[in-house]
Amino acid sequence: MAGLGNIFHVEFGINETKLTRVLEEQKWAEAEKIIDENSHSSFLNEGCYRRIPLFIVLSGMREGWHLQFMPRNLYIARLLIQHGADVNYRIPETCFGSEYMNPGDNALELVVDFYILVTAPPKNRWNPKVEPVIGLYGELVNQYEELVDQLCDLVFIILGHGGDPNIADGNRMTALHRLLLHSGDIRMIKLICDNGADLNALDVKGNTPISSLCEGYEDDVFDLSPHSDMEYLEYMVSLKDVQLDHQNRYGCTAIFHSLVRRDFTAAFYLLRNGCDVTLRGKLYRTSSARPVSPLLAALSSPYVNNVDPSIDIIGIQMKPIDTHYVSHLVDAGFFTQNQILEELETYLKNGALMPSATISQNQSQVTCLGPRLIHLMFGGTTASLRQLCIREIFKSCFFRDAVKPRTPVDLPMFSIETAGEHTLTELISLLNIPKDLLVNFQVEMFRHQLCSHLQSCAATLRDYAIYGNINSDSDADSDLDENDSDLEYW
């Protein structure tokens, strides 16, 4: 027992009080009188299970049913705090009073949740006609800007009365994690950071707040839109204590997450600020998953489809891979490290990408290219005109365009799964081009085989998402989390 950490210590009563009764009935003047006349601060923390006074006035929910709204009263919340209510006090949420669900919400978490709702996109934003709010000074608040300012003021009051800015929810996410992920206004993020927020706090996956921002929503595996908000990202990077290269439980860093999500604006900004591109992470969580660098993670992203839809596929599951979206990053020299070159050479030397391919039998010319191999495979302006021409020839000879032929001459269709040096030599002879281009053809074939292999990994990850296993870890981890939950509750 002594070795268990991060246990939520809670205590709670089972009886309502005179104060909670008048709050439930929305008799605000009577509640104010009771608070002013109270001489014991502990009385302000008493209530029926979760429905203590601060929860009642900040949750916006009536007793019994979550979908029945009641006014939030920031004025009464301020009075409670100023008269000694414990701002860190929270009651676990249970299912019918027995099964533990989560550690509950304290005052800061309730305000942060409402702030996220208020600053949401207009379609999902708070509606004052549906969820009325009584402001810090007893007035009815209807304007967005006024409410955002008052919520920030209330958080400042909470923090000034001993509020813990790093209190974690059931997923060990702090207020900063959630604000970066879900809020639509940076003001409270700055307020939390200026008042003691742990910039490198770890959630259940081992993500720091900036890693969570770059990862976005893991469940939205088919969302093609970039997620990271540049205003938030630039602010977080500007803070001197932020660890940009922190690796989560699966080895993933902020730059890894950004490239997987194809958020290249965020990726370029992180790279300019010195993120380490050699740190490898796992795209999916099995013991057999092979860690890859951020560059290869971008090529195997499960969030995108890198296939040209106008092209018919020749051969089983072989797809023409489009890598132009990482070309500008490669051209800028961000991925020329020896560790990335060694990673590529490992794939090349093992010959495990395509069992029937024979490129590994004569690879000396390719392996001797050194850092230039990275530019030839993934570069744009740095790949050379010769290599760009070879890419177009590959599209013509190994993949058939569904709209029109790609070649001016009648060429046989080759299968890239079975293509080896003999196939490439035959192709060069048919096209009547210089034989010294063989190494360029080998590089291009390796590029397609590597990307196809990585895309098969992405397909595996998509399957994990579809069948609900994307968030699953080992049985041991699950058991440990479950035991912790029981201990936190009891």
Coordinates of C-alpha atoms in Angstrom, one line a residue:
M1 CA 0.0 0.0 0.0
A2 CA 2.8 2.4 0.8
G3 CA 4.2 2.2 -2.7
L4 CA 0.9 3.4 -4.4
G5 CA 1.0 7.0 -5.5
N6 CA -1.5 9.5 -6.8
I7 CA -4.3 8.2 -4.7
F8 CA -7.3 10.5 -4.3
H9 CA -8.1 10.9 -0.6
V10 CA -11.7 11.8 -0.2
E11 CA -14.3 12.1 2.6
F12 CA -18.0 12.9 2.3
G13 CA -21.3 13.0 4.1
I14 CA -24.6 11.5 3.2
N15 CA -27.0 14.2 4.5
E16 CA -28.0 17.5 3.0
T17 CA -27.9 20.6 5.0
K18 CA -30.0 23.7 5.3
L19 CA -27.6 25.5 3.0
T20 CA -27.7 22.8 0.3
R21 CA -31.5 22.7 0.5
V22 CA -31.9 26.4 -0.2
L23 CA -29.3 26.2 -3.0
E24 CA -31.1 23.4 -4.6
E25 CA -34.3 25.5 -4.4
Q26 CA -32.4 28.5 -5.9
K27 CA -33.2 30.7 -2.9
W28 CA -30.1 32.8 -3.4
A29 CA -30.8 35.5 -0.8
E30 CA -31.4 33.0 1.9
A31 CA -28.3 31.1 1.0
E32 CA -26.2 34.3 1.1
K33 CA -27.5 34.9 4.6
I34 CA -26.6 31.4 5.8
I35 CA -23.1 31.8 4.4
D36 CA -22.5 35.2 6.0
E37 CA -23.8 33.9 9.4
N38 CA -21.8 30.7 9.3
S39 CA -18.8 30.4 11.7
H40 CA -17.5 27.0 10.7
S41 CA -15.9 26.6 7.3
S42 CA -16.3 22.9 7.4
F43 CA -20.1 23.4 7.2
L44 CA -19.6 24.9 3.7
N45 CA -18.2 21.5 2.5
E46 CA -21.1 19.4 3.7
G47 CA -23.8 18.0 1.4
C48 CA -25.4 14.9 0.1
Y49 CA -22.6 12.9 -1.6
R50 CA -21.4 15.0 -4.6
R51 CA -23.8 17.8 -4.1
I52 CA -21.8 20.0 -1.8
P53 CA -22.5 23.8 -2.0
L54 CA -19.7 24.6 -4.5
F55 CA -20.7 21.7 -6.8
I56 CA -24.4 22.8 -6.7
V57 CA -23.7 26.4 -7.8
L58 CA -21.0 25.6 -10.4
S59 CA -22.1 22.4 -12.0
G60 CA -25.2 23.8 -13.7
M61 CA -27.1 20.5 -13.0
R62 CA -30.2 19.9 -11.0
E63 CA -30.2 17.1 -8.4
G64 CA -30.9 13.7 -9.9
W65 CA -30.6 14.2 -13.7
H66 CA -27.6 15.6 -15.5
L67 CA -29.7 17.0 -18.4
Q68 CA -31.8 19.2 -16.2
F69 CA -30.1 22.6 -16.0
M70 CA -30.1 25.0 -13.2
P71 CA -28.4 28.5 -13.1
R72 CA -24.7 28.7 -12.3
N73 CA -24.2 31.2 -9.6
L74 CA -20.7 32.7 -9.6
Y75 CA -21.6 35.2 -6.9
I76 CA -22.5 32.5 -4.4
A77 CA -19.4 30.5 -5.4
R78 CA -17.3 33.5 -4.6
L79 CA -18.9 34.0 -1.2
L80 CA -18.4 30.3 -0.4
I81 CA -14.7 30.5 -1.2
Q82 CA -14.2 33.7 0.7
H83 CA -15.8 32.3 3.7
G84 CA -13.6 29.2 3.8
A85 CA -15.0 26.5 1.5
D86 CA -12.4 24.0 0.5
V87 CA -11.7 24.7 -3.2
N88 CA -9.9 21.4 -3.6
Y89 CA -12.7 19.3 -2.1
R90 CA -14.3 16.8 -4.5
I91 CA -16.5 13.8 -4.2
P92 CA -16.0 10.7 -6.4
E93 CA -18.7 10.0 -8.9
T94 CA -20.3 6.6 -8.6
C95 CA -22.8 4.4 -10.3
F96 CA -25.8 4.1 -7.9
G97 CA -23.5 4.8 -5.0
S98 CA -21.3 1.7 -5.3
E99 CA -19.2 1.4 -8.4
Y100 CA -16.4 4.0 -8.7
M101 CA -16.5 5.9 -12.0
N102 CA -14.2 8.9 -11.6
P103 CA -12.7 11.1 -8.8
G104 CA -15.3 13.8 -9.3
D105 CA -14.8 17.5 -9.9
N106 CA -13.6 20.2 -7.6
A107 CA -14.3 23.9 -8.0
L108 CA -11.5 24.6 -10.5
E109 CA -12.4 21.6 -12.7
L110 CA -16.1 22.7 -12.8
V111 CA -15.2 26.2 -13.9
V112 CA -12.7 24.9 -16.5
D113 CA -15.4 22.6 -17.9
F114 CA -17.8 25.4 -18.2
Y115 CA -15.2 27.7 -19.7
I116 CA -14.6 25.0 -22.4
L117 CA -18.3 25.0 -23.1
V118 CA -18.5 28.8 -23.3
T119 CA -15.5 29.1 -25.6
A120 CA -16.6 26.2 -27.9
P121 CA -17.3 26.8 -31.6
P122 CA -20.6 28.8 -32.1
K123 CA -22.6 25.7 -33.1
N124 CA -21.9 24.0 -29.7
R125 CA -21.4 27.1 -27.6
W126 CA -23.1 28.0 -24.3
N127 CA -26.6 29.4 -24.7
P128 CA -27.6 31.9 -21.9
K129 CA -31.3 31.2 -22.5
V130 CA -30.8 27.5 -21.8
E131 CA -28.1 27.7 -19.1
P132 CA -28.4 31.0 -17.3
V133 CA -25.5 32.4 -15.3
I134 CA -25.5 34.7 -12.3
G135 CA -22.3 36.7 -12.4
L136 CA -19.7 37.4 -9.7
Y137 CA -21.6 40.5 -8.5
G138 CA -25.1 39.0 -8.6
E139 CA -26.1 40.2 -12.1
L140 CA -27.4 38.0 -14.9
V141 CA -24.6 37.5 -17.5
N142 CA -25.7 37.2 -21.1
Q143 CA -22.6 38.4 -23.1
Y144 CA -19.8 36.1 -24.1
E145 CA -16.8 38.4 -23.4
E146 CA -18.2 39.4 -20.0
L147 CA -18.7 35.7 -19.0
V148 CA -15.2 34.7 -20.1
D149 CA -13.6 37.5 -18.1
Q150 CA -15.7 36.6 -15.0
L151 CA -14.8 32.9 -15.3
C152 CA -11.1 33.9 -15.4
D153 CA -11.6 36.1 -12.4
L154 CA -13.3 33.2 -10.5
V155 CA -10.4 30.9 -11.3
F156 CA -8.0 33.6 -10.0
I157 CA -10.0 33.7 -6.8
I158 CA -9.9 29.9 -6.5
L159 CA -6.1 29.8 -7.0
G160 CA -5.7 32.6 -4.5
H161 CA -7.5 30.6 -1.9
G162 CA -5.3 27.5 -2.2
G163 CA -6.7 25.9 -5.3
D164 CA -4.4 23.3 -6.9
P165 CA -3.9 24.1 -10.6
N166 CA -2.5 20.6 -11.1
I167 CA -5.3 18.5 -9.8
A168 CA -5.9 15.6 -12.2
D169 CA -9.1 13.9 -13.4
G170 CA -9.7 10.2 -13.9
N171 CA -7.3 10.2 -16.9
R172 CA -4.7 12.1 -14.9
M173 CA -5.3 15.1 -17.2
T174 CA -4.8 18.5 -15.5
A175 CA -6.8 21.6 -16.3
L176 CA -4.0 22.7 -18.6
H177 CA -4.3 19.4 -20.6
R178 CA -8.0 19.9 -21.0
L179 CA -7.8 23.6 -21.8
L180 CA -5.2 23.1 -24.6
L181 CA -7.3 20.3 -26.1
H182 CA -10.8 21.7 -25.9
S183 CA -11.0 25.4 -25.1
G184 CA -11.4 28.1 -27.7
D185 CA -9.8 31.0 -25.9
I186 CA -6.3 31.3 -24.6
R187 CA -6.9 33.6 -21.7
M188 CA -7.5 30.9 -19.0
I189 CA -4.5 28.9 -20.4
K190 CA -2.3 31.9 -19.7
L191 CA -3.9 32.4 -16.3
I192 CA -3.3 28.8 -15.2
C193 CA 0.3 28.8 -16.5
D194 CA 1.1 32.1 -14.6
N195 CA -0.2 30.6 -11.4
G196 CA 1.7 27.4 -10.9
A197 CA 0.5 25.0 -13.5
D198 CA 2.9 22.1 -14.1
L199 CA 3.9 22.6 -17.7
N200 CA 5.1 19.0 -17.9
A201 CA 2.4 17.1 -16.0
L202 CA 1.8 13.6 -17.3
D203 CA -1.6 12.2 -18.1
V204 CA -2.4 8.4 -18.1
K205 CA -0.7 8.0 -21.5
G206 CA 2.4 9.9 -20.3
N207 CA 1.6 12.9 -22.5
T208 CA 2.5 16.4 -21.3
P209 CA 0.1 19.2 -22.1
I210 CA 1.9 20.2 -25.2
S211 CA 2.1 16.6 -26.4
S212 CA -1.7 16.3 -25.8
L213 CA -2.2 19.4 -27.9
C214 CA -0.2 18.0 -30.8
E215 CA -1.8 14.6 -30.5
G216 CA -5.3 15.9 -30.6
Y217 CA -8.2 13.4 -30.4
E218 CA -7.0 9.9 -30.7
D219 CA -10.5 8.6 -31.4
D220 CA -10.9 10.8 -34.5
V221 CA -8.6 8.6 -36.6
F222 CA -10.3 9.6 -39.9
D223 CA -10.2 13.3 -39.2
L224 CA -8.0 14.8 -41.9
S225 CA -7.9 18.4 -40.5
P226 CA -5.0 19.6 -38.5
H227 CA -5.7 19.9 -34.8
S228 CA -3.1 21.9 -33.0
D229 CA -3.9 25.5 -32.5
M230 CA -0.9 27.6 -33.4
E231 CA -1.7 30.3 -30.9
Y232 CA -1.7 27.7 -28.1
L233 CA 1.4 26.0 -29.5
E234 CA 3.4 29.2 -29.9
Y235 CA 2.5 30.2 -26.4
M236 CA 3.5 26.8 -24.9
V237 CA 6.8 26.7 -26.8
S238 CA 7.6 30.2 -25.5
L239 CA 7.5 29.0 -21.9
K240 CA 11.1 28.1 -20.9
D241 CA 10.4 25.1 -18.8
V242 CA 8.3 23.2 -21.4
Q243 CA 10.0 19.9 -22.4
L244 CA 9.5 19.6 -26.2
D245 CA 11.2 16.2 -26.5
H246 CA 9.4 14.4 -23.7
Q247 CA 8.4 10.9 -24.8
N248 CA 5.1 9.4 -23.5
R249 CA 4.6 5.7 -22.6
Y250 CA 4.9 4.7 -26.2
G251 CA 7.9 6.9 -27.1
C252 CA 5.9 9.5 -28.9
T253 CA 6.9 13.2 -28.7
A254 CA 5.1 16.4 -29.7
I255 CA 6.8 16.4 -33.2
F256 CA 5.8 12.7 -33.6
H257 CA 2.2 13.5 -32.9
S258 CA 2.1 16.5 -35.2
L259 CA 3.5 14.6 -38.1
V260 CA 1.2 11.6 -37.6
R261 CA -1.7 14.1 -37.7
R262 CA -0.3 15.8 -40.8
D263 CA -0.3 19.1 -38.9
F264 CA 2.7 20.4 -40.8
T265 CA 2.4 24.0 -39.7
A266 CA 2.8 22.9 -36.1
A267 CA 5.5 20.4 -37.1
F268 CA 7.5 23.1 -38.9
Y269 CA 7.3 25.4 -35.9
L270 CA 8.4 22.6 -33.6
L271 CA 11.3 21.7 -35.9
R272 CA 12.4 25.3 -36.0
N273 CA 12.5 25.3 -32.2
G274 CA 14.8 22.4 -32.1
C275 CA 12.7 19.3 -31.6
D276 CA 14.6 16.0 -31.8
V277 CA 13.5 14.1 -34.9
T278 CA 15.5 11.0 -34.0
L279 CA 13.4 9.9 -31.0
R280 CA 11.2 6.9 -32.0
G281 CA 7.7 6.0 -30.9
K282 CA 5.1 3.4 -31.5
L283 CA 2.1 4.0 -33.7
Y284 CA 0.0 1.3 -32.1
R285 CA 0.3 -0.4 -28.7
T286 CA 1.2 -3.9 -29.0
S287 CA 4.4 -5.6 -27.7
S288 CA 5.4 -6.3 -31.3
A289 CA 5.0 -2.8 -32.5
R290 CA 8.3 -1.4 -33.9
P291 CA 9.2 2.1 -32.9
V292 CA 9.7 4.5 -35.8
S293 CA 11.1 7.9 -36.2
P294 CA 8.8 10.9 -36.7
L295 CA 9.6 10.9 -40.5
L296 CA 8.4 7.3 -40.9
A297 CA 5.5 8.0 -38.6
A298 CA 4.3 10.7 -41.0
L299 CA 4.4 8.2 -43.9
S300 CA 2.4 5.6 -41.9
S301 CA -0.2 8.0 -40.4
P302 CA -3.5 6.2 -39.8
Y303 CA -5.3 9.6 -40.1
V304 CA -4.7 10.0 -43.8
N305 CA -4.9 8.1 -47.1
N306 CA -1.8 8.7 -49.1
V307 CA -3.2 7.0 -52.2
D308 CA -4.1 8.8 -55.5
P309 CA -7.7 7.8 -56.0
S310 CA -7.4 8.0 -59.8
I311 CA -5.0 5.1 -60.0
D312 CA -6.0 1.4 -60.2
I313 CA -3.9 -0.8 -58.0
I314 CA -1.9 -3.5 -59.8
G315 CA -1.0 -6.3 -57.4
I316 CA -2.2 -7.2 -54.0
Q317 CA -2.5 -4.2 -51.6
M318 CA 0.2 -2.3 -53.4
K319 CA -0.5 1.4 -53.5
P320 CA 1.3 4.3 -55.1
I321 CA 2.5 6.4 -52.2
D322 CA 2.4 10.2 -52.2
T323 CA 5.1 11.7 -50.0
H324 CA 5.2 15.2 -51.3
Y325 CA 3.7 16.6 -48.1
V326 CA 6.9 15.9 -46.1
S327 CA 9.2 17.1 -49.0
H328 CA 9.5 20.6 -47.8
L329 CA 10.6 19.4 -44.3
V330 CA 13.2 17.1 -45.8
D331 CA 14.4 19.9 -48.2
A332 CA 14.9 22.1 -45.1
G333 CA 17.3 19.6 -43.7
F334 CA 15.4 18.6 -40.6
F335 CA 15.8 14.8 -41.2
T336 CA 19.4 14.4 -42.3
Q337 CA 20.5 12.9 -39.0
N338 CA 22.6 9.7 -39.0
Q339 CA 20.0 8.0 -36.8
I340 CA 17.3 8.3 -39.5
L341 CA 19.7 7.1 -42.2
E342 CA 20.6 4.1 -40.0
E343 CA 16.8 3.4 -39.6
L344 CA 16.3 3.4 -43.4
E345 CA 19.4 1.2 -43.9
T346 CA 18.0 -1.2 -41.3
Y347 CA 14.9 -1.7 -43.3
L348 CA 16.9 -2.0 -46.5
K349 CA 19.4 -4.5 -45.1
N350 CA 16.9 -6.8 -43.4
G351 CA 15.0 -7.3 -46.7
A352 CA 11.8 -7.8 -44.6
L353 CA 9.6 -5.2 -46.3
M354 CA 8.6 -7.3 -49.3
P355 CA 9.5 -11.0 -48.9
S356 CA 9.4 -11.6 -52.7
A357 CA 11.4 -8.5 -53.5
T358 CA 15.1 -8.9 -54.2
I359 CA 16.4 -5.3 -53.9
S360 CA 18.4 -6.4 -50.8
Q361 CA 20.5 -8.7 -52.9
N362 CA 22.3 -5.9 -54.5
Q363 CA 22.0 -2.9 -52.3
S364 CA 25.6 -1.6 -52.1
Q365 CA 25.0 1.3 -54.4
V366 CA 22.0 2.4 -52.4
T367 CA 23.6 2.1 -49.0
C368 CA 26.6 4.1 -50.2
L369 CA 24.5 7.1 -50.9
G370 CA 24.7 8.2 -47.2
P371 CA 22.5 11.2 -46.1
R372 CA 21.7 11.8 -49.8
L373 CA 19.4 8.7 -49.7
I374 CA 17.0 10.6 -47.5
H375 CA 16.7 13.5 -50.0
L376 CA 16.4 11.1 -53.0
M377 CA 13.6 9.2 -51.3
F378 CA 11.5 12.0 -49.7
G379 CA 12.9 15.3 -50.9
G380 CA 11.4 17.7 -53.4
T381 CA 13.8 20.3 -54.6
T382 CA 16.7 18.4 -53.1
A383 CA 15.9 15.1 -54.7
S384 CA 17.4 16.1 -58.1
L385 CA 15.5 16.3 -61.4
R386 CA 16.7 12.8 -62.3
Q387 CA 15.0 11.3 -59.3
L388 CA 11.8 13.2 -59.9
C389 CA 11.7 11.8 -63.4
I390 CA 12.2 8.3 -62.1
R391 CA 9.2 8.8 -59.8
E392 CA 7.0 9.6 -62.7
I393 CA 8.3 6.5 -64.6
F394 CA 7.4 4.3 -61.7
K395 CA 3.9 5.7 -61.7
S396 CA 3.6 4.8 -65.3
C397 CA 5.1 1.4 -65.2
F398 CA 3.9 0.0 -61.9
F399 CA 0.5 1.7 -61.5
R400 CA -2.2 2.2 -64.2
D401 CA -4.0 5.5 -64.4
A402 CA -7.7 4.9 -64.4
V403 CA -8.2 8.0 -66.6
K404 CA -5.6 7.9 -69.3
P405 CA -2.3 6.0 -70.0
R406 CA 0.8 7.5 -68.6
T407 CA 3.3 6.3 -71.1
P408 CA 3.7 7.3 -74.8
V409 CA 4.8 3.7 -75.6
D410 CA 3.2 0.4 -75.0
L411 CA 5.0 -1.0 -71.9
P412 CA 4.2 -4.2 -70.0
M413 CA 2.8 -3.7 -66.5
F414 CA 5.2 -4.7 -63.8
S415 CA 4.4 -5.7 -60.2
I416 CA 6.3 -3.9 -57.6
E417 CA 5.9 -6.7 -55.0
T418 CA 8.0 -9.0 -57.1
A419 CA 10.2 -6.4 -58.7
G420 CA 13.9 -6.9 -58.3
E421 CA 17.1 -5.7 -60.0
H422 CA 16.3 -7.9 -63.0
T423 CA 13.0 -6.1 -63.4
L424 CA 14.6 -2.7 -63.1
T425 CA 17.3 -3.7 -65.6
E426 CA 14.6 -4.9 -68.1
L427 CA 12.7 -1.7 -67.6
I428 CA 15.7 0.5 -68.3
S429 CA 16.4 -1.5 -71.4
L430 CA 12.8 -1.1 -72.7
L431 CA 12.9 2.6 -72.0
N432 CA 16.3 3.0 -73.6
I433 CA 17.6 5.1 -70.8
P434 CA 21.2 5.2 -69.3
K435 CA 22.1 2.2 -67.2
D436 CA 23.6 4.4 -64.6
L437 CA 20.1 5.3 -63.5
L438 CA 19.7 1.8 -61.9
V439 CA 20.6 3.2 -58.5
N440 CA 17.8 5.8 -58.8
F441 CA 15.4 3.1 -59.7
Q442 CA 16.5 1.1 -56.7
V443 CA 15.9 4.1 -54.5
E444 CA 12.4 4.6 -55.8
M445 CA 11.5 0.9 -55.5
F446 CA 12.8 1.0 -51.9
R447 CA 10.7 4.1 -51.2
H448 CA 7.5 2.4 -52.5
Q449 CA 8.1 -0.8 -50.7
L450 CA 9.0 1.0 -47.4
C451 CA 5.9 3.2 -47.6
S452 CA 3.6 0.3 -48.5
H453 CA 4.9 -1.6 -45.4
L454 CA 4.3 1.5 -43.2
Q455 CA 0.8 1.9 -44.7
S456 CA 0.0 -1.7 -43.7
C457 CA 0.9 -0.7 -40.2
A458 CA -1.4 2.2 -40.4
A459 CA -4.2 -0.1 -41.7
T460 CA -3.6 -2.2 -38.6
L461 CA -4.0 0.9 -36.4
R462 CA -7.2 1.8 -38.2
D463 CA -8.5 -1.7 -37.4
Y464 CA -7.7 -1.2 -33.8
A465 CA -9.7 2.0 -33.8
I466 CA -12.7 0.5 -35.5
Y467 CA -13.0 -2.4 -33.1
G468 CA -12.4 -0.2 -30.0
N469 CA -8.9 -1.4 -29.1
I470 CA -7.0 1.8 -29.9
N471 CA -6.9 2.8 -26.2
S472 CA -6.2 -0.7 -24.9
D473 CA -3.0 -1.5 -23.1
S474 CA -1.7 -4.8 -21.7
D475 CA -3.9 -6.7 -19.2
A476 CA -1.5 -5.9 -16.5
D477 CA -1.8 -2.2 -17.1
S478 CA -5.6 -2.5 -17.1
D479 CA -5.6 -4.4 -13.8
L480 CA -3.3 -1.9 -12.2
D481 CA -5.5 1.0 -13.2
E482 CA -8.7 -0.8 -12.0
N483 CA -7.1 -1.5 -8.6
D484 CA -5.9 2.1 -8.3
S485 CA -9.5 3.2 -9.0
D486 CA -10.9 1.0 -6.2
L487 CA -8.3 2.3 -3.8
E488 CA -8.9 5.9 -4.7
Y489 CA -12.6 5.4 -4.0
W490 CA -12.5 3.4 -0.8

